[in-house]
Coordinates of C-alpha atoms in Angstrom, one line a residue:
M1 CA 79.6 136.0 106.4
N2 CA 79.8 135.4 102.5
P3 CA 82.4 137.3 100.5
V4 CA 80.4 139.5 99.0
S5 CA 79.2 141.0 102.8
Q6 CA 82.7 140.7 103.8
A7 CA 84.1 142.9 100.8
V8 CA 80.9 145.8 101.1
R9 CA 82.1 145.8 104.7
D10 CA 85.6 146.0 104.8
G11 CA 85.7 148.2 101.9
S12 CA 83.1 150.4 103.9
I13 CA 85.9 150.8 106.5
V14 CA 88.9 151.5 104.2
T15 CA 86.7 154.2 102.3
W16 CA 86.2 155.7 105.8
R17 CA 89.9 155.0 106.7
N18 CA 90.4 156.8 103.2
L19 CA 88.5 159.8 103.8
V20 CA 89.6 160.4 107.2
G21 CA 93.0 160.4 105.6
M22 CA 92.3 163.5 103.1
K23 CA 91.7 165.5 106.5
R24 CA 95.2 165.3 107.0
V25 CA 96.7 166.0 103.6
P26 CA 94.4 169.1 102.5
D27 CA 96.8 170.0 99.9
A28 CA 96.0 167.2 97.4
L29 CA 92.0 168.1 97.8
I30 CA 93.0 172.2 97.3
G31 CA 94.8 171.3 93.9
L32 CA 92.1 168.7 92.6
T33 CA 89.6 172.0 93.0
V34 CA 92.0 175.0 92.0
Q35 CA 92.9 173.7 88.7
P36 CA 89.9 173.2 87.5
I37 CA 88.9 176.9 88.7
M38 CA 92.1 178.0 87.1
F39 CA 90.7 176.4 83.9
V40 CA 87.0 177.9 84.0
L41 CA 88.8 181.3 84.6
L42 CA 91.2 181.1 82.3
F43 CA 89.0 180.1 78.8
A44 CA 85.9 181.8 80.0
L45 CA 87.6 184.7 80.7
V46 CA 90.3 184.9 77.9
F47 CA 89.1 182.8 74.9
A48 CA 85.3 183.1 75.2
G49 CA 85.4 186.8 73.2
S50 CA 86.6 184.9 70.5
L51 CA 85.0 181.5 70.6
G52 CA 81.2 182.3 71.0
G53 CA 81.4 184.5 74.4
D54 CA 78.1 183.5 76.7
T55 CA 77.6 180.8 74.7
Y56 CA 80.9 179.1 74.6
R57 CA 80.7 179.2 78.7
E58 CA 77.5 177.3 78.4
F59 CA 79.2 175.1 76.2
L60 CA 82.5 175.1 78.0
I61 CA 81.1 174.0 81.9
A62 CA 80.3 170.9 80.9
G63 CA 83.8 170.4 79.3
I64 CA 85.1 171.3 82.5
F65 CA 83.1 168.6 84.5
A66 CA 84.1 166.4 82.3
Q67 CA 87.9 167.3 82.2
T68 CA 87.8 167.5 86.1
V69 CA 86.0 164.0 87.2
A70 CA 88.6 162.8 84.4
F71 CA 91.7 163.9 86.2
N72 CA 90.4 162.4 89.8
V73 CA 92.2 159.5 88.3
F74 CA 95.6 161.0 89.0
F75 CA 94.1 161.6 92.7
T76 CA 93.7 157.9 93.1
T77 CA 96.7 156.9 90.9
I78 CA 99.1 158.9 93.9
G79 CA 96.7 157.5 96.7
M80 CA 97.3 153.8 95.7
A81 CA 101.2 154.5 94.5
N82 CA 101.4 156.0 98.0
D83 CA 99.8 153.3 99.6
L84 CA 101.8 150.9 98.1
G85 CA 105.4 152.7 98.7
K86 CA 104.6 153.0 102.8
G87 CA 103.9 149.5 103.1
V88 CA 100.0 150.0 104.3
I89 CA 98.9 147.7 101.7
D90 CA 101.6 145.3 103.3
R91 CA 99.8 146.1 106.9
F92 CA 96.2 145.3 105.2
R93 CA 97.6 142.0 104.1
S94 CA 98.2 140.8 107.4
L95 CA 94.7 141.7 108.1
P96 CA 91.2 139.1 108.1
M97 CA 90.2 141.7 105.5
S98 CA 88.4 141.0 101.9
R99 CA 91.5 141.6 99.2
V100 CA 88.7 143.4 97.2
A101 CA 88.4 145.6 99.9
V102 CA 91.2 148.0 99.7
V103 CA 90.4 148.8 96.1
L104 CA 86.9 149.2 96.7
G105 CA 87.5 151.5 99.5
R106 CA 89.7 153.7 97.1
T107 CA 87.7 153.9 94.3
T108 CA 84.6 154.5 96.6
A109 CA 86.5 157.5 98.8
D110 CA 87.7 158.8 95.5
L111 CA 84.0 158.9 94.3
G112 CA 83.4 161.4 97.0
V113 CA 86.4 163.5 95.7
G114 CA 84.3 163.8 92.7
V115 CA 81.3 164.9 94.7
I116 CA 83.3 167.9 96.2
T117 CA 85.2 168.6 93.0
L118 CA 81.9 168.8 91.0
I119 CA 80.1 171.2 93.7
V120 CA 83.0 173.5 93.8
M121 CA 82.9 173.3 89.9
A122 CA 79.5 174.2 89.4
L123 CA 79.3 176.9 92.0
T124 CA 82.2 178.7 89.8
G125 CA 80.3 178.0 86.4
L126 CA 77.7 180.1 88.2
V127 CA 79.6 182.7 88.7
V128 CA 81.1 183.4 85.5
G129 CA 77.3 183.0 83.7
W130 CA 76.6 179.3 83.5
R131 CA 73.0 178.5 84.2
I132 CA 71.0 175.1 83.9
R133 CA 68.6 175.5 81.0
G134 CA 66.5 172.2 81.3
S135 CA 64.5 170.4 84.0
W136 CA 66.4 169.6 87.6
L137 CA 65.8 166.1 87.1
D138 CA 67.8 166.2 83.5
A139 CA 70.4 167.9 86.0
L140 CA 70.6 165.1 88.6
A141 CA 70.8 162.8 85.8
G142 CA 73.7 165.1 84.4
F143 CA 75.6 164.8 88.0
G144 CA 74.8 161.4 88.2
L145 CA 76.6 160.7 85.1
L146 CA 79.2 162.6 85.4
L147 CA 79.7 160.7 89.0
L148 CA 79.5 156.9 86.9
F149 CA 82.3 158.5 84.8
S150 CA 84.6 159.4 87.9
F151 CA 83.9 155.9 89.5
A152 CA 85.0 154.2 86.5
M153 CA 87.9 156.4 85.9
S154 CA 89.4 155.7 88.9
W155 CA 89.8 152.0 88.3
I156 CA 91.8 153.1 85.8
G157 CA 93.8 154.9 88.6
V158 CA 93.8 152.1 91.0
F159 CA 95.2 149.7 88.0
V160 CA 98.1 152.0 87.3
G161 CA 99.0 153.1 90.9
L162 CA 99.5 149.1 91.6
V163 CA 101.9 148.9 88.5
A164 CA 103.8 152.2 88.9
R165 CA 106.9 151.2 90.8
N166 CA 106.9 154.6 93.3
V167 CA 104.8 157.7 93.4
E168 CA 107.2 159.3 91.2
V169 CA 106.2 156.9 88.4
A170 CA 102.7 157.1 89.2
Q171 CA 102.6 160.8 89.2
S172 CA 105.0 160.9 85.3
V173 CA 102.8 158.0 83.7
G174 CA 99.1 159.3 85.6
L175 CA 99.8 163.0 83.7
L176 CA 101.4 161.5 80.4
W177 CA 97.8 159.6 79.2
L178 CA 95.5 162.3 80.7
F179 CA 96.3 165.2 78.9
P180 CA 95.7 163.6 75.4
F181 CA 92.6 161.9 76.5
T182 CA 91.1 164.9 77.9
F183 CA 92.3 167.6 75.5
L184 CA 91.4 165.3 72.0
S185 CA 87.9 165.9 73.1
S186 CA 84.9 168.2 72.5
A187 CA 85.9 169.2 75.8
F188 CA 86.5 172.6 75.0
V189 CA 86.0 172.7 71.3
S190 CA 84.4 171.2 68.4
V191 CA 85.5 168.0 67.4
Q192 CA 84.8 169.3 63.7
G193 CA 87.9 171.7 64.2
F194 CA 89.9 169.2 64.2
P195 CA 92.1 167.9 61.2
G196 CA 89.7 165.2 59.3
W197 CA 91.8 162.1 60.3
L198 CA 91.9 162.9 64.1
Q199 CA 87.7 163.4 64.4
P200 CA 87.2 160.0 64.6
V201 CA 89.4 159.6 68.0
G202 CA 87.4 162.8 69.3
E203 CA 84.1 161.4 68.4
W204 CA 84.5 158.0 69.9
N205 CA 86.5 159.2 72.9
P206 CA 84.6 158.9 75.7
V207 CA 85.3 162.5 77.2
S208 CA 83.3 164.1 74.3
A209 CA 80.8 161.4 75.1
V210 CA 80.1 162.5 78.7
A211 CA 80.7 166.2 78.0
R212 CA 78.4 166.2 75.3
A213 CA 75.9 164.0 77.1
S214 CA 76.2 166.7 80.3
R215 CA 75.5 169.8 77.8
V216 CA 72.1 167.7 76.9
L217 CA 70.9 167.1 80.4
F218 CA 71.7 170.9 81.6
G219 CA 70.2 172.3 78.4
N220 CA 73.5 174.1 77.6
P221 CA 74.6 173.9 73.7
T222 CA 75.9 171.2 72.2
Q223 CA 78.1 173.0 69.2
L224 CA 79.7 176.3 68.8
P225 CA 78.3 178.7 66.5
G226 CA 79.9 177.7 63.2
F227 CA 80.0 174.7 63.7
P228 CA 77.7 171.6 62.0
E229 CA 76.3 168.9 64.6
S230 CA 77.8 165.9 64.4
T231 CA 76.3 163.2 63.2
A232 CA 78.6 160.8 64.4
W233 CA 77.1 157.9 66.1
P234 CA 78.6 158.9 69.6
A235 CA 77.5 162.6 69.4
Q236 CA 73.5 161.9 68.2
N237 CA 73.1 158.5 71.2
A238 CA 75.5 161.0 73.6
V239 CA 74.1 159.6 76.9
L240 CA 73.7 156.3 75.8
Y241 CA 77.4 156.2 74.6
A242 CA 78.8 157.8 77.8
V243 CA 77.0 155.5 80.2
L244 CA 78.0 152.3 77.9
S245 CA 81.8 153.6 77.7
S246 CA 81.9 154.1 81.8
L247 CA 80.5 150.4 82.3
V248 CA 83.1 149.1 79.8
I249 CA 85.9 151.0 81.6
V250 CA 84.4 149.5 84.9
A251 CA 84.1 146.1 83.0
V252 CA 87.6 146.3 81.7
F253 CA 89.8 147.8 84.7
L254 CA 87.9 146.5 87.6
P255 CA 89.1 142.3 87.0
L256 CA 92.9 144.2 86.2
A257 CA 93.2 146.3 89.5
V258 CA 91.8 143.3 91.4
A259 CA 94.1 140.9 89.9
R260 CA 97.1 143.1 90.1
Y261 CA 96.2 143.9 93.5
R262 CA 96.5 140.5 94.4
H263 CA 99.6 139.7 92.9
V264 CA 101.0 142.8 94.7
A265 CA 99.4 141.5 97.7
S266 CA 101.2 137.8 97.5
R267 CA 104.6 138.9 97.2

């Protein structure tokens, strides 16, 4: 069997192992779904009245989608650090299996988590008034884009989980960069409301591109009332930039994660 076929076969086995493991630890999955629901209810019911009412609710949901799939990286980070701490990777190392299969199985399984959280968030959005205004084909493309971003972010999670010395460090490091990464974007508000020096950061943040691209594909408002449409290149080419930035994240962090895993497994 060639290395690619072996990696796919072994990766699918590790994916199944991780998915079955979620059934035994449902708390983490519940946490991943409850937190975004709280964000939706908080922003849609408390802040929407001051930020644009129904328009803000439709603007908000795509931002919550982008934030949710970005936060799934936290689940990946903890899972990887947990496997490392409990010696699971040492056990895999003793088996005649592809070295890539472990990290591939982790990211693929966490893509399944992304599907579950998106379903929960879509149903919650429908309850608070969000609707898909475009075609269903575009909407499917929107969900596909979100899953691509989720898959890309999971490679960051694998790398951080392997670099962290234990689960506690992984939790701290995971939250340290995720909050500014997701909030310095147009996920919740218009970037034009940021201080001038901070606006380019928000414009070029991949979370902004994914949120705006999702709004475009779902047929939702791309800007809040009172703010001008952005003329920055990422905003004008949101779908293209969202896809490119996701592919760049994979291209950078996939080899880093595999190299780190090989280093850890060889100790």
